[in-house]
């Protein structure tokens, strides 16, 4: 008869299913046991924990995947590679559906890869903890990260080769937004001062009655579905600006600007502004 034993492991508190679109909470004890077994190189305990995770609830591996401590490189199974290539960051409901519809062997592969990644990261997390701490006192909150928060800030005009062009600036009042996020996740290219980029697969978002702008939404079929901005906070817009936007059929949206209007040029020259030129929806399409 085998001896039941455990291995030191980090503490993984329960994870709410709300961000994933499900009305229950994940008990992460099996995941913690798998990570502990992996760190101890105990194959029987690891296999047992991975099997339990495979047979039980998809929310557990989804929570592990949504909060990965490192970007995945090469050398993982096709299932894990497909997850990383097809599920956009912060799209937690899509992540849950991906995991929920996996076949048993695919789910087993994904879980094994996730445990490997977390086991690789745990020693680094303990080293970085203040004063160092035992493995079993390390608490890892796997609540999935929320996407960066952006709001429409100011409307105005910027110079272009043929005169001036209507522009909207967006920023991140809680400082969660970054240049890297705009460039990598949102696909905003760097803005070159005194130029007018071509129209990109983004739509200007405006209040349906006041036409005050509040952000942009991606619409290209080859782009992830993204919205930058918040309908709860729109920018003031003069009649002159609104009319200019609809005459032009597009607007230049400048991201991560935190200074006075007069310094937009300086920010662009310092490579601190990323921008897209967003199409304006016809009135009947406004939402």
Short mmCIF file of C-alpha atoms in Angstrom, two decimals:
data_model
loop_
_atom_site.label_atom_id
_atom_site.label_comp_id
_atom_site.label_asym_id
_atom_site.label_seq_id
_atom_site.Cartn_x
_atom_site.Cartn_y
_atom_site.Cartn_z
CA UNK A 1 0.00 0.00 0.00
CA UNK A 2 1.43 3.35 -1.05
CA UNK A 3 2.30 6.09 1.37
CA UNK A 4 0.40 9.35 1.02
CA UNK A 5 2.77 12.31 1.11
CA UNK A 6 2.88 15.95 0.08
CA UNK A 7 5.48 18.36 -1.20
CA UNK A 8 6.11 21.99 -0.29
CA UNK A 9 4.12 24.14 -2.68
CA UNK A 10 2.99 27.74 -3.04
CA UNK A 11 -0.45 28.70 -1.78
CA UNK A 12 -2.91 29.30 -4.62
CA UNK A 13 -6.11 30.90 -3.27
CA UNK A 14 -9.43 30.09 -4.97
CA UNK A 15 -10.09 31.98 -8.22
CA UNK A 16 -13.46 33.51 -9.07
CA UNK A 17 -14.96 32.44 -12.36
CA UNK A 18 -16.55 35.84 -12.96
CA UNK A 19 -13.80 37.21 -15.26
CA UNK A 20 -14.11 33.99 -17.27
CA UNK A 21 -17.88 34.23 -17.65
CA UNK A 22 -18.77 31.33 -15.33
CA UNK A 23 -20.66 31.50 -12.01
CA UNK A 24 -18.39 29.38 -9.82
CA UNK A 25 -15.02 29.47 -8.11
CA UNK A 26 -11.98 27.33 -8.81
CA UNK A 27 -10.30 25.40 -6.00
CA UNK A 28 -6.62 25.65 -6.96
CA UNK A 29 -5.31 23.02 -4.51
CA UNK A 30 -4.71 20.43 -7.26
CA UNK A 31 -2.69 22.98 -9.23
CA UNK A 32 -0.62 23.80 -6.14
CA UNK A 33 -0.01 20.10 -5.53
CA UNK A 34 1.09 19.62 -9.15
CA UNK A 35 3.52 22.52 -8.94
CA UNK A 36 4.95 21.18 -5.65
CA UNK A 37 5.39 17.72 -7.15
CA UNK A 38 7.03 19.14 -10.25
CA UNK A 39 9.48 21.14 -8.14
CA UNK A 40 10.27 17.99 -6.14
CA UNK A 41 10.62 15.88 -9.32
CA UNK A 42 8.08 13.43 -7.88
CA UNK A 43 6.56 11.85 -10.98
CA UNK A 44 3.84 9.77 -9.21
CA UNK A 45 2.43 12.79 -7.34
CA UNK A 46 2.74 14.97 -10.44
CA UNK A 47 0.89 12.44 -12.60
CA UNK A 48 -1.85 12.09 -9.98
CA UNK A 49 -2.35 15.85 -9.64
CA UNK A 50 -2.34 16.42 -13.42
CA UNK A 51 -4.89 13.63 -13.85
CA UNK A 52 -7.17 15.23 -11.25
CA UNK A 53 -6.92 18.56 -13.02
CA UNK A 54 -7.70 16.89 -16.35
CA UNK A 55 -10.79 15.12 -15.03
CA UNK A 56 -12.23 17.99 -13.04
CA UNK A 57 -12.97 21.62 -13.90
CA UNK A 58 -11.51 23.58 -16.85
CA UNK A 59 -11.47 26.78 -14.77
CA UNK A 60 -8.36 25.59 -12.90
CA UNK A 61 -6.05 25.29 -15.94
CA UNK A 62 -7.65 28.39 -17.45
CA UNK A 63 -6.71 30.40 -14.35
CA UNK A 64 -3.14 29.11 -14.59
CA UNK A 65 -2.98 30.10 -18.25
CA UNK A 66 -4.53 33.56 -17.81
CA UNK A 67 -1.91 34.63 -15.26
CA UNK A 68 1.23 33.08 -16.69
CA UNK A 69 4.32 34.71 -15.17
CA UNK A 70 6.30 34.53 -18.42
CA UNK A 71 5.79 34.59 -22.18
CA UNK A 72 5.84 31.13 -23.70
CA UNK A 73 8.54 30.42 -26.22
CA UNK A 74 9.10 27.36 -28.37
CA UNK A 75 9.13 23.69 -27.39
CA UNK A 76 5.57 23.35 -26.09
CA UNK A 77 2.83 21.03 -27.29
CA UNK A 78 0.61 22.02 -30.25
CA UNK A 79 -2.31 22.62 -27.88
CA UNK A 80 -0.37 25.13 -25.79
CA UNK A 81 1.02 26.80 -28.90
CA UNK A 82 -2.50 27.12 -30.33
CA UNK A 83 -3.74 28.65 -27.09
CA UNK A 84 -0.99 31.27 -27.09
CA UNK A 85 -1.45 32.09 -30.78
CA UNK A 86 -5.26 32.29 -30.86
CA UNK A 87 -6.37 33.65 -27.49
CA UNK A 88 -5.73 37.40 -27.16
CA UNK A 89 -4.37 38.66 -23.90
CA UNK A 90 -7.10 39.71 -21.46
CA UNK A 91 -9.79 37.77 -23.39
CA UNK A 92 -10.53 35.55 -20.40
CA UNK A 93 -13.93 34.24 -21.54
CA UNK A 94 -12.39 33.08 -24.81
CA UNK A 95 -9.62 31.39 -22.84
CA UNK A 96 -12.15 29.47 -20.76
CA UNK A 97 -14.07 28.28 -23.83
CA UNK A 98 -10.82 27.18 -25.50
CA UNK A 99 -9.90 25.05 -22.49
CA UNK A 100 -13.44 23.75 -21.91
CA UNK A 101 -13.69 22.31 -25.43
CA UNK A 102 -10.33 20.52 -25.47
CA UNK A 103 -10.19 16.77 -25.83
CA UNK A 104 -8.82 14.92 -22.80
CA UNK A 105 -5.36 14.34 -24.28
CA UNK A 106 -5.13 17.97 -25.43
CA UNK A 107 -6.12 19.23 -21.99
CA UNK A 108 -3.54 16.94 -20.40
CA UNK A 109 -0.85 18.39 -22.67
CA UNK A 110 -1.86 21.97 -21.85
CA UNK A 111 -1.89 21.32 -18.10
CA UNK A 112 1.53 19.64 -18.22
CA UNK A 113 2.99 22.64 -20.05
CA UNK A 114 1.39 25.10 -17.64
CA UNK A 115 2.77 23.26 -14.61
CA UNK A 116 6.23 23.26 -16.22
CA UNK A 117 6.09 27.04 -16.73
CA UNK A 118 4.88 27.75 -13.21
CA UNK A 119 7.46 25.40 -11.71
CA UNK A 120 10.16 27.26 -13.65
CA UNK A 121 8.88 30.61 -12.35
CA UNK A 122 8.28 29.74 -8.69
CA UNK A 123 11.96 29.70 -7.59
CA UNK A 124 12.41 33.11 -9.19
CA UNK A 125 9.37 34.46 -7.37
CA UNK A 126 10.67 33.22 -4.03
CA UNK A 127 14.08 34.77 -4.71
CA UNK A 128 12.46 38.11 -5.51
CA UNK A 129 10.23 38.07 -2.43
CA UNK A 130 11.33 40.53 0.19
CA UNK A 131 13.74 38.82 2.56
CA UNK A 132 13.16 35.47 0.85
CA UNK A 133 10.48 33.12 2.09
CA UNK A 134 9.76 29.39 2.29
CA UNK A 135 7.99 27.90 -0.69
CA UNK A 136 4.87 26.94 1.23
CA UNK A 137 4.41 30.48 2.54
CA UNK A 138 4.43 32.03 -0.94
CA UNK A 139 0.90 33.15 -1.83
CA UNK A 140 0.20 33.57 -5.55
CA UNK A 141 -2.98 35.40 -6.48
CA UNK A 142 -4.16 34.03 -9.84
CA UNK A 143 -6.97 36.55 -10.28
CA UNK A 144 -6.64 37.31 -14.01
CA UNK A 145 -5.24 40.74 -14.85
CA UNK A 146 -7.62 43.37 -16.16
CA UNK A 147 -6.78 45.08 -19.45
CA UNK A 148 -5.15 48.51 -19.26
CA UNK A 149 -7.60 51.37 -18.87
CA UNK A 150 -7.74 54.22 -21.37
CA UNK A 151 -10.01 57.22 -21.74
CA UNK A 152 -10.49 59.93 -24.33
CA UNK A 153 -8.67 63.04 -23.13
CA UNK A 154 -8.70 65.97 -25.56
CA UNK A 155 -9.81 66.87 -29.08
CA UNK A 156 -7.96 69.29 -31.31
CA UNK A 157 -6.04 69.61 -34.54
CA UNK A 158 -2.52 68.62 -35.56
CA UNK A 159 -0.58 69.94 -38.57
CA UNK A 160 -0.29 67.71 -41.65
CA UNK A 161 1.28 68.38 -45.05
CA UNK A 162 -1.98 69.84 -46.46
CA UNK A 163 -3.00 71.91 -43.44
CA UNK A 164 -4.46 70.58 -40.18
CA UNK A 165 -6.30 67.40 -39.23
CA UNK A 166 -8.71 66.55 -36.40
CA UNK A 167 -7.12 64.52 -33.61
CA UNK A 168 -8.20 62.81 -30.41
CA UNK A 169 -5.77 62.06 -27.61
CA UNK A 170 -6.23 59.14 -25.22
CA UNK A 171 -4.41 58.47 -22.01
CA UNK A 172 -4.39 56.14 -19.05
CA UNK A 173 -5.41 58.00 -15.87
CA UNK A 174 -4.66 55.01 -13.63
CA UNK A 175 -1.28 54.46 -15.37
CA UNK A 176 -2.09 50.88 -16.35
CA UNK A 177 -1.70 51.72 -20.03
CA UNK A 178 1.75 51.72 -21.55
CA UNK A 179 3.48 52.37 -24.83
CA UNK A 180 4.26 48.65 -25.05
CA UNK A 181 0.58 47.78 -24.65
CA UNK A 182 -0.47 50.20 -27.40
CA UNK A 183 2.27 48.97 -29.70
CA UNK A 184 2.11 45.23 -29.06
CA UNK A 185 -1.46 44.38 -28.02
CA UNK A 186 -3.29 47.19 -29.81
CA UNK A 187 -1.04 47.47 -32.84
CA UNK A 188 -0.61 51.26 -32.70
CA UNK A 189 2.43 52.31 -34.77
CA UNK A 190 4.77 55.07 -33.66
CA UNK A 191 3.52 58.50 -34.72
CA UNK A 192 5.83 60.59 -36.88
CA UNK A 193 5.24 64.28 -36.38
CA UNK A 194 3.68 66.37 -39.17
CA UNK A 195 2.47 63.37 -41.19
CA UNK A 196 -0.92 61.83 -41.86
CA UNK A 197 -0.94 58.02 -41.61
CA UNK A 198 -3.23 55.96 -43.80
CA UNK A 199 -6.61 54.82 -42.48
CA UNK A 200 -6.23 51.75 -40.29
CA UNK A 201 -8.80 49.07 -39.25
CA UNK A 202 -10.13 51.14 -36.36
CA UNK A 203 -13.48 52.88 -35.89
CA UNK A 204 -13.95 56.08 -33.93
CA UNK A 205 -16.39 55.57 -31.07
CA UNK A 206 -18.75 58.48 -30.33
CA UNK A 207 -21.78 59.12 -28.18
CA UNK A 208 -24.78 58.50 -30.49
CA UNK A 209 -26.46 61.83 -29.66
CA UNK A 210 -23.74 64.27 -28.68
CA UNK A 211 -21.08 62.78 -30.99
CA UNK A 212 -18.51 63.31 -28.27
CA UNK A 213 -15.68 60.80 -28.87
CA UNK A 214 -14.78 58.24 -26.24
CA UNK A 215 -12.33 55.90 -27.99
CA UNK A 216 -11.73 53.55 -30.91
CA UNK A 217 -12.69 49.97 -31.75
CA UNK A 218 -10.84 47.57 -34.06
CA UNK A 219 -12.85 46.18 -36.94
CA UNK A 220 -10.43 44.35 -39.26
CA UNK A 221 -11.19 40.67 -39.76
CA UNK A 222 -7.55 39.78 -39.17
CA UNK A 223 -7.33 41.82 -35.96
CA UNK A 224 -8.27 40.84 -32.42
CA UNK A 225 -11.45 42.49 -31.14
CA UNK A 226 -10.21 45.44 -29.09
CA UNK A 227 -11.72 48.60 -27.69
CA UNK A 228 -9.49 51.42 -26.49
CA UNK A 229 -11.34 53.95 -24.35
CA UNK A 230 -14.39 53.96 -22.12
CA UNK A 231 -17.97 54.98 -23.03
CA UNK A 232 -18.32 56.30 -19.47
CA UNK A 233 -15.77 59.03 -20.17
CA UNK A 234 -15.81 61.01 -23.41
CA UNK A 235 -13.82 64.03 -24.52
CA UNK A 236 -15.24 67.51 -25.06
CA UNK A 237 -15.59 68.31 -28.75
CA UNK A 238 -16.41 71.61 -30.43
CA UNK A 239 -18.77 71.83 -33.39
CA UNK A 240 -15.77 72.80 -35.51
CA UNK A 241 -13.96 69.61 -34.54
CA UNK A 242 -17.00 67.36 -35.02
CA UNK A 243 -17.70 68.83 -38.45
CA UNK A 244 -14.07 68.48 -39.47
CA UNK A 245 -14.06 64.82 -38.41
CA UNK A 246 -17.13 64.00 -40.48
CA UNK A 247 -15.83 65.94 -43.49
CA UNK A 248 -12.54 64.04 -43.32
CA UNK A 249 -14.23 60.71 -42.61
CA UNK A 250 -11.45 59.84 -40.18
CA UNK A 251 -9.57 61.12 -37.15
CA UNK A 252 -6.02 60.78 -35.90
CA UNK A 253 -6.04 59.05 -32.49
CA UNK A 254 -2.92 59.76 -30.45
CA UNK A 255 -2.19 57.36 -27.61
CA UNK A 256 -0.46 57.99 -24.26
CA UNK A 257 -0.21 61.74 -24.18
CA UNK A 258 0.06 63.21 -20.68
CA UNK A 259 1.19 66.75 -21.30
CA UNK A 260 -0.16 70.07 -22.54
CA UNK A 261 -1.44 70.25 -26.12
CA UNK A 262 1.55 72.35 -27.17
CA UNK A 263 3.91 69.49 -26.27
CA UNK A 264 2.36 66.83 -28.53
CA UNK A 265 5.08 67.60 -31.06
CA UNK A 266 7.80 67.14 -28.45
CA UNK A 267 6.26 63.86 -27.30
CA UNK A 268 6.11 62.59 -30.87
CA UNK A 269 9.69 63.60 -31.54
CA UNK A 270 10.70 61.77 -28.36
CA UNK A 271 8.93 58.63 -29.68
CA UNK A 272 6.41 58.76 -26.83
CA UNK A 273 3.25 58.84 -28.94
CA UNK A 274 1.69 55.99 -30.88
CA UNK A 275 -1.25 56.67 -33.19
CA UNK A 276 -3.81 55.21 -35.54
CA UNK A 277 -6.02 56.95 -38.06
CA UNK A 278 -9.54 55.72 -37.33
CA UNK A 279 -12.48 55.72 -39.74
CA UNK A 280 -15.66 57.57 -38.75
CA UNK A 281 -18.85 55.53 -38.86
CA UNK A 282 -21.72 56.90 -40.94
CA UNK A 283 -24.48 58.30 -38.74
CA UNK A 284 -26.74 55.27 -39.17
CA UNK A 285 -23.95 53.00 -37.85
CA UNK A 286 -23.20 55.04 -34.72
CA UNK A 287 -23.58 53.07 -31.52
#
